[in-house]
Short mmCIF file of C-alpha atoms and ligand atoms in Angstrom, two decimals:
data_model
loop_
_atom_site.label_atom_id
_atom_site.label_comp_id
_atom_site.label_asym_id
_atom_site.label_seq_id
_atom_site.Cartn_x
_atom_site.Cartn_y
_atom_site.Cartn_z
CA MET A 62 108.52 -42.96 24.80
CA PRO A 63 108.60 -40.02 22.40
CA GLN A 64 111.67 -37.79 22.65
CA THR A 65 110.24 -34.50 23.82
CA VAL A 66 112.38 -31.52 24.63
CA VAL A 67 111.79 -30.67 28.25
CA ARG A 68 111.82 -27.01 29.16
CA PRO A 69 112.82 -26.22 32.72
CA SER A 70 111.03 -23.44 34.58
CA ALA A 71 114.30 -21.69 35.30
CA VAL A 72 118.06 -21.88 35.05
CA ILE A 73 120.13 -20.19 37.74
CA VAL A 74 123.73 -19.48 36.72
CA LEU A 75 126.05 -18.92 39.68
CA ALA A 76 128.55 -16.16 39.02
CA ALA A 77 129.19 -14.45 42.34
CA GLY A 78 132.60 -15.97 43.05
CA GLN A 79 135.75 -13.88 42.99
CA GLY A 80 138.14 -16.04 41.01
CA THR A 81 141.31 -14.86 42.77
CA ARG A 82 143.50 -17.54 41.19
CA MET A 83 143.09 -15.89 37.80
CA LYS A 84 145.21 -12.99 39.19
CA SER A 85 143.45 -10.59 36.92
CA ALA A 86 141.86 -7.17 36.93
CA THR A 87 139.18 -8.76 34.75
CA PRO A 88 136.56 -10.79 36.65
CA LYS A 89 137.10 -14.51 36.07
CA ILE A 90 133.85 -15.21 34.27
CA MET A 91 134.62 -12.45 31.75
CA HIS A 92 137.77 -14.21 30.53
CA ALA A 93 137.11 -15.67 27.09
CA ILE A 94 137.79 -18.88 25.20
CA GLY A 95 136.61 -19.66 21.70
CA GLY A 96 135.44 -16.09 21.19
CA ARG A 97 133.02 -16.06 24.11
CA SER A 98 133.41 -15.26 27.80
CA LEU A 99 133.17 -18.09 30.30
CA VAL A 100 129.80 -16.86 31.49
CA GLY A 101 128.76 -16.38 27.85
CA HIS A 102 129.30 -20.12 27.34
CA ALA A 103 127.30 -20.85 30.49
CA LEU A 104 124.46 -18.62 29.30
CA ALA A 105 124.49 -20.25 25.85
CA ALA A 106 124.16 -23.71 27.43
CA ALA A 107 121.37 -22.44 29.70
CA GLN A 108 119.60 -20.79 26.78
CA SER A 109 119.70 -24.07 24.83
CA LEU A 110 117.15 -25.42 27.32
CA ALA A 111 114.77 -22.56 26.45
CA PRO A 112 113.94 -21.99 30.13
CA GLU A 113 111.06 -19.77 31.10
CA HIS A 114 113.38 -17.78 33.37
CA LEU A 115 117.12 -17.26 33.41
CA VAL A 116 118.83 -15.80 36.48
CA ALA A 117 122.47 -14.94 37.01
CA VAL A 118 123.69 -14.50 40.59
CA VAL A 119 126.46 -11.93 40.96
CA ARG A 120 128.48 -10.23 43.69
CA HIS A 121 132.19 -9.79 42.89
CA GLU A 122 132.67 -6.66 40.67
CA ARG A 123 128.89 -6.55 40.59
CA ASP A 124 128.28 -3.74 38.11
CA ARG A 125 130.87 -4.78 35.57
CA VAL A 126 129.84 -8.41 35.72
CA ALA A 127 126.11 -7.63 35.56
CA ALA A 128 126.60 -5.34 32.53
CA HIS A 129 128.68 -8.03 30.81
CA ILE A 130 126.08 -10.72 31.52
CA GLU A 131 123.28 -8.51 30.20
CA GLU A 132 125.23 -7.86 27.01
CA ALA A 133 126.15 -11.53 26.54
CA ALA A 134 122.54 -12.57 27.14
CA ALA A 135 121.28 -10.03 24.61
CA ASP A 136 123.76 -11.39 22.03
CA LEU A 137 122.33 -14.85 22.60
CA GLY A 138 118.75 -13.65 22.32
CA VAL A 139 117.94 -14.44 25.95
CA MET A 140 114.58 -12.96 26.95
CA GLY A 141 113.76 -11.91 30.47
CA LEU A 142 117.14 -12.29 32.12
CA ALA A 143 117.19 -11.50 35.85
CA ILE A 144 120.28 -10.48 37.79
CA ALA A 145 120.26 -11.46 41.46
CA ASP A 146 122.70 -10.02 43.99
CA GLN A 147 124.31 -12.27 46.53
CA ASP A 148 124.78 -10.74 49.98
CA GLU A 149 127.60 -11.21 52.48
CA VAL A 150 126.45 -14.74 53.38
CA PRO A 151 128.82 -17.01 51.45
CA GLY A 152 128.17 -20.27 49.69
CA THR A 153 126.48 -21.85 46.71
CA GLY A 154 123.36 -22.48 48.83
CA ARG A 155 122.97 -18.80 49.56
CA ALA A 156 123.60 -17.95 45.90
CA VAL A 157 120.76 -20.21 44.76
CA GLU A 158 118.52 -18.95 47.56
CA LEU A 159 118.93 -15.39 46.30
CA GLY A 160 118.63 -16.49 42.69
CA LEU A 161 115.34 -18.17 43.52
CA ALA A 162 114.16 -15.00 45.26
CA ALA A 163 114.42 -13.22 41.89
CA LEU A 164 111.86 -15.64 40.43
CA PRO A 165 108.07 -15.72 40.90
CA GLY A 166 107.23 -16.91 44.43
CA ASP A 167 104.92 -19.62 43.15
CA LEU A 168 107.32 -21.00 40.53
CA GLU A 169 106.83 -24.71 39.96
CA GLY A 170 108.69 -27.37 38.05
CA THR A 171 112.39 -27.79 37.42
CA VAL A 172 115.11 -25.34 38.37
CA VAL A 173 118.51 -26.05 36.84
CA VAL A 174 121.64 -24.74 38.54
CA THR A 175 124.87 -24.24 36.59
CA TYR A 176 128.15 -22.35 37.09
CA GLY A 177 129.33 -19.28 35.23
CA ASP A 178 132.90 -20.60 35.09
CA VAL A 179 132.21 -24.03 33.53
CA PRO A 180 132.34 -23.35 29.78
CA LEU A 181 132.28 -26.77 28.10
CA LEU A 182 129.00 -28.08 29.48
CA THR A 183 126.97 -29.13 26.44
CA PRO A 184 123.29 -28.60 25.68
CA GLU A 185 122.99 -32.38 25.18
CA THR A 186 124.16 -33.17 28.71
CA LEU A 187 121.95 -30.48 30.24
CA GLN A 188 119.00 -31.79 28.27
CA ARG A 189 119.77 -35.34 29.44
CA LEU A 190 119.89 -34.12 33.05
CA VAL A 191 116.53 -32.36 32.84
CA ALA A 192 114.89 -35.22 30.93
CA ALA A 193 115.98 -37.81 33.53
CA HIS A 194 114.95 -35.51 36.37
CA GLU A 195 111.44 -35.06 35.05
CA ALA A 196 110.94 -38.59 33.71
CA ASP A 197 111.84 -40.13 37.08
CA GLY A 198 110.01 -37.53 39.19
CA ASN A 199 113.17 -36.69 41.12
CA ALA A 200 113.44 -34.07 43.83
CA VAL A 201 117.08 -33.53 42.85
CA THR A 202 119.18 -34.86 40.00
CA VAL A 203 122.87 -34.14 40.13
CA LEU A 204 125.34 -34.37 37.26
CA THR A 205 128.34 -36.42 38.37
CA ALA A 206 131.68 -37.43 36.93
CA THR A 207 134.34 -39.89 38.05
CA LEU A 208 137.75 -38.31 38.30
CA ALA A 209 141.24 -39.73 38.69
CA ASP A 210 141.93 -36.88 41.12
CA ALA A 211 138.86 -35.70 43.01
CA THR A 212 140.73 -33.11 45.08
CA GLY A 213 138.59 -30.06 45.75
CA TYR A 214 135.32 -31.59 44.62
CA GLY A 215 132.31 -32.63 46.68
CA ARG A 216 132.09 -36.44 46.88
CA ILE A 217 128.95 -38.35 45.92
CA VAL A 218 128.03 -40.51 48.93
CA ARG A 219 125.76 -43.44 48.02
CA ASP A 220 123.73 -45.69 50.28
CA ALA A 221 123.74 -49.49 50.38
CA ASP A 222 121.33 -49.53 47.42
CA GLY A 223 123.60 -47.31 45.38
CA LEU A 224 121.27 -44.30 45.60
CA VAL A 225 122.69 -40.84 46.14
CA GLU A 226 122.52 -40.17 49.88
CA ARG A 227 124.34 -36.88 50.11
CA ILE A 228 127.35 -34.89 48.97
CA MET A 229 130.34 -34.41 51.21
CA GLU A 230 132.59 -31.47 50.46
CA HIS A 231 136.29 -32.21 50.02
CA LYS A 232 137.34 -30.20 53.06
CA ASP A 233 134.67 -31.85 55.19
CA ALA A 234 135.76 -35.29 53.99
CA LEU A 235 139.32 -34.43 55.00
CA ALA A 236 138.17 -33.15 58.39
CA HIS A 237 136.17 -36.34 58.89
CA ALA A 238 139.22 -38.46 58.07
CA GLU A 239 141.31 -36.41 60.49
CA ALA A 240 138.81 -36.80 63.32
CA THR A 241 137.90 -40.44 62.87
CA GLY A 242 140.70 -42.02 60.86
CA ASP A 243 138.09 -43.01 58.27
CA SER A 244 139.27 -41.77 54.89
CA SER A 245 136.62 -43.64 52.89
CA TYR A 246 134.90 -40.38 51.85
CA VAL A 247 138.14 -38.83 50.65
CA GLU A 248 138.67 -41.88 48.46
CA ILE A 249 135.37 -41.55 46.60
CA ALA A 250 136.18 -40.80 42.96
CA GLU A 251 132.66 -39.86 41.89
CA VAL A 252 132.23 -36.12 42.29
CA ASN A 253 129.58 -33.45 42.20
CA SER A 254 129.87 -31.33 39.05
CA GLY A 255 127.86 -28.54 40.68
CA ILE A 256 125.25 -28.84 37.91
CA TYR A 257 121.82 -29.96 39.09
CA ALA A 258 118.11 -30.09 38.36
CA PHE A 259 115.97 -29.33 41.41
CA ASP A 260 112.28 -29.30 42.11
CA ALA A 261 111.44 -25.63 42.66
CA ALA A 262 109.29 -26.24 45.74
CA LEU A 263 112.01 -28.34 47.34
CA LEU A 264 114.47 -25.47 46.96
CA ARG A 265 111.98 -23.03 48.51
CA ARG A 266 111.49 -25.33 51.51
CA THR A 267 115.11 -26.29 52.13
CA LEU A 268 117.34 -23.35 51.19
CA PRO A 269 116.25 -21.10 54.10
CA GLN A 270 117.15 -23.95 56.48
CA LEU A 271 120.76 -24.32 55.32
CA SER A 272 123.32 -23.73 58.03
CA THR A 273 126.88 -22.52 57.83
CA GLU A 274 128.02 -25.16 60.32
CA ASN A 275 130.76 -26.66 58.21
CA VAL A 276 134.49 -26.39 57.69
CA GLN A 277 134.12 -23.44 55.31
CA GLY A 278 131.38 -21.58 57.19
CA GLU A 279 129.28 -21.42 53.99
CA LYS A 280 125.73 -22.29 53.06
CA TYR A 281 126.28 -25.43 50.99
CA LEU A 282 123.85 -26.04 48.16
CA THR A 283 124.98 -29.66 48.38
CA ASP A 284 123.21 -30.02 51.75
CA VAL A 285 119.89 -29.79 49.91
CA LEU A 286 120.41 -33.35 48.64
CA GLY A 287 120.53 -34.84 52.13
CA MET A 288 117.52 -32.73 53.15
CA ALA A 289 115.54 -33.93 50.13
CA ARG A 290 116.26 -37.51 51.11
CA ALA A 291 115.24 -36.82 54.71
CA GLU A 292 111.82 -35.61 53.54
CA GLY A 293 111.37 -38.68 51.37
CA GLY A 294 112.29 -37.18 48.00
CA ARG A 295 114.08 -39.05 45.25
CA VAL A 296 117.67 -37.99 44.72
CA ALA A 297 119.34 -39.36 41.64
CA SER A 298 122.33 -38.74 39.43
CA VAL A 299 123.17 -38.49 35.76
CA GLY A 300 126.76 -39.21 34.87
CA THR A 301 129.03 -37.85 32.20
CA ASP A 302 132.14 -39.62 30.86
CA ASP A 303 133.40 -36.37 29.52
CA VAL A 304 135.27 -34.75 32.39
CA TRP A 305 135.92 -31.55 30.40
CA GLU A 306 132.21 -30.78 30.56
CA VAL A 307 132.30 -30.26 34.29
CA GLU A 308 135.70 -28.57 34.55
CA GLY A 309 135.78 -24.99 35.77
CA ALA A 310 138.35 -22.40 34.74
CA ASN A 311 139.91 -21.25 37.99
CA ASP A 312 143.33 -20.16 36.77
CA ARG A 313 145.10 -19.27 33.51
CA ARG A 314 146.34 -22.81 33.04
CA GLN A 315 142.80 -24.24 33.17
CA LEU A 316 141.61 -21.39 30.96
CA SER A 317 144.13 -22.32 28.29
CA ASP A 318 143.49 -26.08 28.62
CA LEU A 319 139.75 -25.52 28.30
CA GLY A 320 140.32 -23.15 25.39
CA ARG A 321 142.33 -25.74 23.47
CA GLN A 322 139.80 -28.44 24.28
CA LEU A 323 136.94 -26.26 23.11
CA ASN A 324 138.81 -25.42 19.91
CA GLU A 325 139.43 -29.12 19.22
CA ARG A 326 135.71 -29.75 19.60
CA VAL A 327 134.79 -26.88 17.31
CA LEU A 328 137.26 -28.08 14.65
CA ARG A 329 136.09 -31.69 14.95
CA ARG A 330 132.53 -30.56 14.34
CA TRP A 331 133.55 -28.60 11.22
CA MET A 332 135.66 -31.46 9.91
CA LYS A 333 132.66 -33.73 10.36
CA ASP A 334 130.69 -31.22 8.28
CA GLY A 335 133.20 -31.33 5.43
CA VAL A 336 135.81 -28.69 6.29
CA THR A 337 139.48 -29.56 5.71
CA VAL A 338 141.62 -28.43 8.63
CA VAL A 339 145.21 -29.08 7.61
CA ASP A 340 146.67 -28.50 11.08
CA PRO A 341 144.18 -28.42 13.97
CA SER A 342 146.93 -27.57 16.45
CA SER A 343 147.58 -24.17 14.83
CA THR A 344 144.03 -23.40 13.70
CA TRP A 345 141.68 -21.49 16.00
CA VAL A 346 138.01 -21.03 15.24
CA ASP A 347 135.57 -19.20 17.50
CA VAL A 348 132.30 -20.90 18.37
CA THR A 349 130.46 -18.10 16.55
CA VAL A 350 132.15 -18.68 13.15
CA GLU A 351 130.26 -20.35 10.28
CA LEU A 352 132.02 -22.54 7.73
CA ALA A 353 130.62 -24.28 4.66
CA ALA A 354 131.49 -27.74 3.36
CA ASP A 355 134.66 -27.90 1.28
CA VAL A 356 136.31 -24.97 2.97
CA THR A 357 140.04 -25.50 3.53
CA LEU A 358 141.81 -23.96 6.51
CA LYS A 359 145.58 -23.98 6.22
CA PRO A 360 147.99 -23.87 9.20
CA GLY A 361 148.09 -20.74 11.32
CA THR A 362 144.54 -19.66 10.57
CA GLN A 363 142.45 -17.89 13.19
CA LEU A 364 138.80 -17.14 12.54
CA HIS A 365 137.01 -14.92 14.99
CA GLY A 366 133.64 -13.42 15.78
CA SER A 367 130.99 -13.47 13.08
CA THR A 368 133.39 -14.61 10.34
CA THR A 369 131.82 -16.81 7.67
CA VAL A 370 133.62 -18.77 4.96
CA ALA A 371 131.70 -20.06 1.94
CA THR A 372 132.19 -23.33 0.11
CA GLY A 373 135.40 -23.95 -1.79
CA ALA A 374 137.26 -21.07 -0.19
CA VAL A 375 140.83 -21.56 1.06
CA VAL A 376 141.99 -19.54 4.04
CA GLY A 377 145.59 -19.48 5.23
CA PRO A 378 148.29 -20.14 5.87
CA ASP A 379 148.82 -17.60 8.65
CA SER A 380 145.66 -15.55 8.38
CA THR A 381 143.55 -13.88 11.03
CA LEU A 382 140.01 -12.93 10.09
CA VAL A 383 137.68 -11.06 12.44
CA ASP A 384 134.00 -10.56 11.56
CA THR A 385 134.88 -11.14 7.91
CA ARG A 386 132.88 -12.77 5.12
CA VAL A 387 134.77 -14.92 2.63
CA GLY A 388 132.96 -15.83 -0.60
CA GLU A 389 132.84 -19.09 -2.49
CA ARG A 390 136.16 -20.33 -3.93
CA ALA A 391 137.99 -17.23 -2.67
CA THR A 392 141.58 -17.58 -1.52
CA VAL A 393 142.93 -15.63 1.43
CA LYS A 394 146.61 -16.08 2.14
CA ARG A 395 148.72 -14.54 4.94
CA THR A 396 146.11 -11.90 5.57
CA ASP A 397 144.90 -9.90 8.54
CA ALA A 398 141.30 -8.82 8.02
CA ALA A 399 138.57 -7.27 10.13
CA GLU A 400 134.98 -6.46 9.13
CA ALA A 401 135.81 -7.14 5.50
CA VAL A 402 133.82 -8.80 2.74
CA ILE A 403 135.71 -10.90 0.21
CA GLY A 404 133.70 -11.81 -2.89
CA ASP A 405 133.29 -15.16 -4.62
CA ASP A 406 136.41 -16.23 -6.54
CA ALA A 407 138.39 -13.26 -5.20
CA THR A 408 142.00 -13.53 -4.09
CA VAL A 409 143.67 -11.77 -1.20
CA GLY A 410 147.28 -11.85 -0.06
CA PRO A 411 149.93 -12.70 0.70
CA PHE A 412 150.80 -10.09 3.37
CA THR A 413 147.63 -8.10 3.09
CA TYR A 414 145.84 -6.00 5.67
CA LEU A 415 142.10 -5.53 5.18
CA ARG A 416 140.63 -3.07 7.64
CA PRO A 417 136.95 -2.53 8.41
CA GLY A 418 134.72 -1.62 5.50
CA THR A 419 136.76 -3.33 2.80
CA VAL A 420 134.41 -4.89 0.26
CA LEU A 421 136.13 -6.82 -2.52
CA GLY A 422 133.93 -7.83 -5.45
CA GLU A 423 133.72 -11.17 -7.18
CA GLU A 424 136.94 -12.22 -8.92
CA GLY A 425 138.66 -9.16 -7.50
CA LYS A 426 142.20 -9.17 -6.20
CA ILE A 427 144.04 -7.41 -3.40
CA GLY A 428 147.64 -8.50 -3.57
CA ALA A 429 150.84 -8.35 -1.61
CA PHE A 430 151.56 -5.55 0.85
CA TYR A 431 148.27 -3.80 0.37
CA GLU A 432 146.32 -2.03 3.11
CA THR A 433 142.67 -1.22 2.57
CA LYS A 434 139.97 0.48 4.62
CA LYS A 435 136.41 1.57 3.82
CA VAL A 436 136.78 0.76 0.16
CA THR A 437 134.36 -0.89 -2.23
CA ILE A 438 136.12 -2.68 -5.05
CA GLY A 439 134.11 -3.79 -8.07
CA ARG A 440 133.95 -7.17 -9.71
CA GLY A 441 137.21 -8.28 -11.32
CA ALA A 442 139.14 -5.19 -10.20
CA LYS A 443 142.77 -5.70 -9.19
CA LEU A 444 144.94 -3.96 -6.65
CA SER A 445 147.86 -6.27 -7.13
CA HIS A 446 150.82 -4.92 -5.24
CA LEU A 447 152.08 -2.38 -2.69
CA GLY A 448 149.59 0.29 -1.85
CA TYR A 449 146.89 1.82 0.25
CA ALA A 450 143.23 2.27 -0.66
CA GLY A 451 141.01 3.99 1.88
CA ASP A 452 137.70 5.88 1.74
CA ALA A 453 137.39 4.89 -1.88
CA GLU A 454 135.24 3.29 -4.49
CA ILE A 455 136.84 1.39 -7.34
CA GLY A 456 134.78 0.23 -10.30
CA GLU A 457 134.58 -3.09 -12.11
CA TYR A 458 137.59 -4.52 -13.92
CA THR A 459 139.76 -1.56 -13.02
CA ASN A 460 143.47 -2.26 -12.68
CA ILE A 461 145.28 -0.27 -10.03
CA GLY A 462 148.99 -0.19 -10.74
CA CYS A 463 151.80 -1.03 -8.35
CA GLY A 464 152.33 1.36 -5.45
CA ASN A 465 149.17 3.42 -5.84
CA ILE A 466 147.79 5.18 -2.82
CA THR A 467 144.72 7.17 -1.99
CA ALA A 468 145.83 10.23 -0.03
CA ASN A 469 142.57 10.39 1.88
CA TYR A 470 143.54 12.44 4.90
CA ASP A 471 144.36 16.13 4.83
CA GLY A 472 145.38 16.13 8.48
CA VAL A 473 141.91 17.09 9.68
CA ASN A 474 139.32 15.41 7.48
CA LYS A 475 139.02 12.24 5.42
CA HIS A 476 138.04 12.53 1.75
CA ARG A 477 136.79 10.06 -0.83
CA THR A 478 138.40 8.82 -4.00
CA VAL A 479 136.02 7.53 -6.66
CA ILE A 480 137.53 5.55 -9.52
CA GLY A 481 135.35 4.26 -12.34
CA SER A 482 135.30 0.94 -14.12
CA HIS A 483 137.93 -0.36 -16.58
CA VAL A 484 140.39 2.29 -15.41
CA ARG A 485 144.16 1.64 -15.73
CA THR A 486 146.38 3.51 -13.34
CA GLY A 487 150.13 3.82 -13.74
CA SER A 488 152.55 2.70 -11.06
CA ASN A 489 152.91 5.05 -8.10
CA THR A 490 149.82 7.07 -8.87
CA VAL A 491 148.72 9.13 -5.87
CA PHE A 492 145.06 10.16 -5.68
CA ILE A 493 144.72 13.36 -3.65
CA ALA A 494 141.17 13.04 -2.38
CA PRO A 495 138.52 14.22 -2.91
CA VAL A 496 138.94 13.23 -6.52
CA THR A 497 137.00 11.33 -9.17
CA VAL A 498 138.38 9.32 -12.08
CA GLY A 499 135.95 8.52 -14.91
CA ASP A 500 135.31 5.16 -16.54
CA GLY A 501 138.01 3.90 -18.86
CA ALA A 502 140.49 6.64 -17.87
CA TYR A 503 144.26 6.09 -17.57
CA THR A 504 146.88 7.69 -15.35
CA GLY A 505 150.56 7.85 -16.19
CA ALA A 506 153.24 6.37 -13.98
CA ALA A 507 153.87 8.53 -10.91
CA ALA A 508 150.86 10.72 -11.65
CA THR A 509 149.65 12.85 -8.77
CA VAL A 510 145.94 13.11 -9.39
CA ARG A 511 144.65 16.32 -7.78
CA GLN A 512 141.90 17.06 -10.26
CA ASP A 513 139.09 14.91 -11.55
CA VAL A 514 139.98 12.84 -14.60
CA PRO A 515 137.19 12.65 -17.20
CA ALA A 516 136.16 9.31 -18.67
CA GLY A 517 138.66 8.06 -21.22
CA ALA A 518 141.31 10.72 -20.48
CA LEU A 519 144.98 10.08 -19.70
CA ALA A 520 146.13 12.01 -16.63
CA LEU A 521 149.77 13.09 -16.75
CA ASN A 522 151.57 15.56 -14.58
CA ALA A 523 155.06 14.22 -14.15
CA VAL A 524 157.79 16.77 -14.94
CA ASP A 525 160.04 16.08 -17.89
CA GLN A 526 163.06 14.05 -17.02
CA ARG A 527 166.44 15.75 -16.91
CA ASN A 528 169.72 13.75 -17.04
CA VAL A 529 172.74 15.41 -15.45
CA ALA A 530 175.50 13.83 -17.49
CA GLY A 531 178.60 12.68 -15.65
CA TRP A 532 177.19 13.53 -12.20
CA VAL A 533 178.13 10.19 -10.62
CA VAL A 534 181.63 10.26 -12.05
CA SER A 535 182.23 13.78 -10.70
CA ARG A 536 180.37 13.62 -7.39
CA ARG A 537 180.83 10.02 -6.33
CA VAL A 538 184.46 9.74 -7.15
CA GLY A 539 186.00 6.36 -6.41
CA THR A 540 182.74 4.56 -5.81
CA ALA A 541 181.87 1.32 -7.53
CA SER A 542 179.10 3.18 -9.33
CA ALA A 543 181.53 5.79 -10.66
CA GLU A 544 183.92 3.08 -11.79
CA ALA A 545 181.14 1.17 -13.51
CA ALA A 546 180.00 4.38 -15.21
CA GLN A 547 183.52 5.17 -16.38
CA ALA A 548 183.97 1.63 -17.67
CA ALA A 549 180.79 2.22 -19.67
CA GLY A 550 182.34 5.36 -21.17
CA ALA A 551 180.88 8.06 -18.91
CA VAL A 552 182.99 11.19 -18.41
CA GLY A 553 182.88 13.57 -15.44
CA ARG A 554 181.50 17.06 -16.03
CA GLY A 555 182.90 18.97 -13.04
CA GLU A 556 181.19 21.45 -10.66
CA ALA A 557 180.78 24.25 -13.16
CA THR A 558 179.00 22.29 -15.82
CA GLU A 559 177.11 19.61 -13.88
CA ALA A 560 173.86 21.55 -13.64
CA ALA A 561 173.79 22.09 -17.35
CA GLN A 562 171.13 20.31 -19.15
CA ASP A 563 171.83 17.91 -21.91
C1 UD1 B 214 131.21 -26.62 44.62
C2 UD1 B 214 130.39 -27.72 45.28
C3 UD1 B 214 131.16 -29.03 45.14
C4 UD1 B 214 131.42 -29.33 43.68
C5 UD1 B 214 132.14 -28.17 43.02
C6 UD1 B 214 132.23 -28.39 41.54
C7 UD1 B 214 129.18 -26.68 47.10
C8 UD1 B 214 129.10 -26.45 48.54
N1 UD1 B 214 130.20 -27.39 46.67
O1 UD1 B 214 132.47 -26.52 45.23
O2 UD1 B 214 130.42 -30.10 45.72
O3 UD1 B 214 132.19 -30.52 43.53
O4 UD1 B 214 131.41 -26.95 43.24
O5 UD1 B 214 133.02 -27.39 40.97
O6 UD1 B 214 128.31 -26.25 46.35
N2 UD1 B 214 129.45 -19.19 43.84
C9 UD1 B 214 128.58 -18.16 44.07
N3 UD1 B 214 128.42 -17.70 45.32
C10 UD1 B 214 129.12 -18.21 46.37
C11 UD1 B 214 130.00 -19.27 46.15
C12 UD1 B 214 130.14 -19.75 44.87
O7 UD1 B 214 127.94 -17.67 43.15
O8 UD1 B 214 128.94 -17.74 47.48
C13 UD1 B 214 129.61 -19.68 42.49
C14 UD1 B 214 131.03 -19.50 42.00
O9 UD1 B 214 131.15 -18.28 41.30
C15 UD1 B 214 131.21 -20.69 41.07
C16 UD1 B 214 130.31 -21.75 41.69
O10 UD1 B 214 129.39 -21.07 42.51
O11 UD1 B 214 130.74 -20.43 39.78
C17 UD1 B 214 131.07 -22.76 42.51
O12 UD1 B 214 131.82 -22.10 43.49
P1 UD1 B 214 133.13 -22.73 44.05
O13 UD1 B 214 133.62 -21.93 45.17
O14 UD1 B 214 134.08 -23.02 42.94
O15 UD1 B 214 132.58 -24.15 44.56
P2 UD1 B 214 133.25 -25.12 45.54
O16 UD1 B 214 132.90 -24.74 46.91
O17 UD1 B 214 134.63 -25.32 45.17
CA1 CA B 215 135.40 -24.57 42.05
#
């Protein structure tokens, strides 16, 4: 049989739950791992099926959650997202009923249901679920997993032939054991993941009939399986050996466990593609980051957002890059960067802070204890040590001396500094912006550049040096410095004469 990608008619993502165990002012599904919110991961998995319709069911913190989902969906390129509001009737069955109501009334085909708080579900597993569902003509296909501890999960109840008969919720299985002494349901290790493929018409027929006559007083979506069987439909299961795929994030502990697991998966994928990760336990890479083959990530590296690293580049140790582009063979060491562009063969760090708008040209250098912001630095230019460059443009092969700063802010407005190519600036030069320095110009050490410097000129404005002879001997009597000076032949001058110039 040819492997065709099966597109479901719709995916309904359930996201109405409150998530109280997170103990957070932020709705549960908005908590993030791997650079994406929980519901963002759910939407990405849903989108991978290219469904005709995508619906998210919301209720708790409705407006905030709906706005977040719309934004996350837009980021993922989801077309035609619908938001459905759950009412006061609780339960997953009611959530899907209202999700379905947001879809065309004559919708046919497969409707997939997933959860907004299950972030590690993979496109492959979802695709496998839908493919099996359609190939076998099932009414319902449920994704199941076998757990060492099934507490809290709905149990998969199978008939004598091994077919899925129904799902019994954990609390109902406990109640049954209490009432009858039969704990066989509680002991079932195969559980309902909460991820299913349903026939659309089946959902339309059965959901309105769901009752709340159960231990939790909720409309159980799981009851649809028994009802499908009762009307002669085929109910089947697809299993996954990977229990992380079906795990929800209900509290901070699970959030962190899932976050680490996701990160391990992301790193494994990059290592498979030729990236060296020296220490996976201290390296964190968002799902949205792009790495080329032969990139090396050293310990303590965190890559976030839309960061990309080109081939041969070495990032780390101890570097955090957000939405930053690193060129081929560049090295970035102990650096904090956001919205920066680092050219091919450039070097950055150690202890360097690149703020948004920093663009470092090929073979350029930004060295130790430098802060940059909104600055374009030409090819081969060097800002080697101790300084600040902001709202500036620095030309090719210019060398900025130690301790230079652009004084870009007059307390009210920001001004630009424009420095040409092949310029050499002396240590501790301060550029009082707005100011322009021409190509090939020099500045003296400690120059304060207030006026434009023409091409090829040397800018000097330091006052002549004045040595007050004997000052230390007279004014720092008894100090080690005075003693050292005296040993070297220095003589005190006294109050009256100390201001005199030599
Ligand atoms: C549900 C299943 C259970 C399964 C488990 C897997 C039912 C009745 N039970 O359990 O068989 O093993 O998931 O995790 O379906 N939600 C809504 N509206 C609601 C209630 C829930 O949108 O009224 C959403 C939640 O936000 C969450 C998902 O549905 O994303 C599951 O809700 P939850 O309360 O965790 O499900 P359980 O009842 O624990
Ligand atoms: Ca749950």
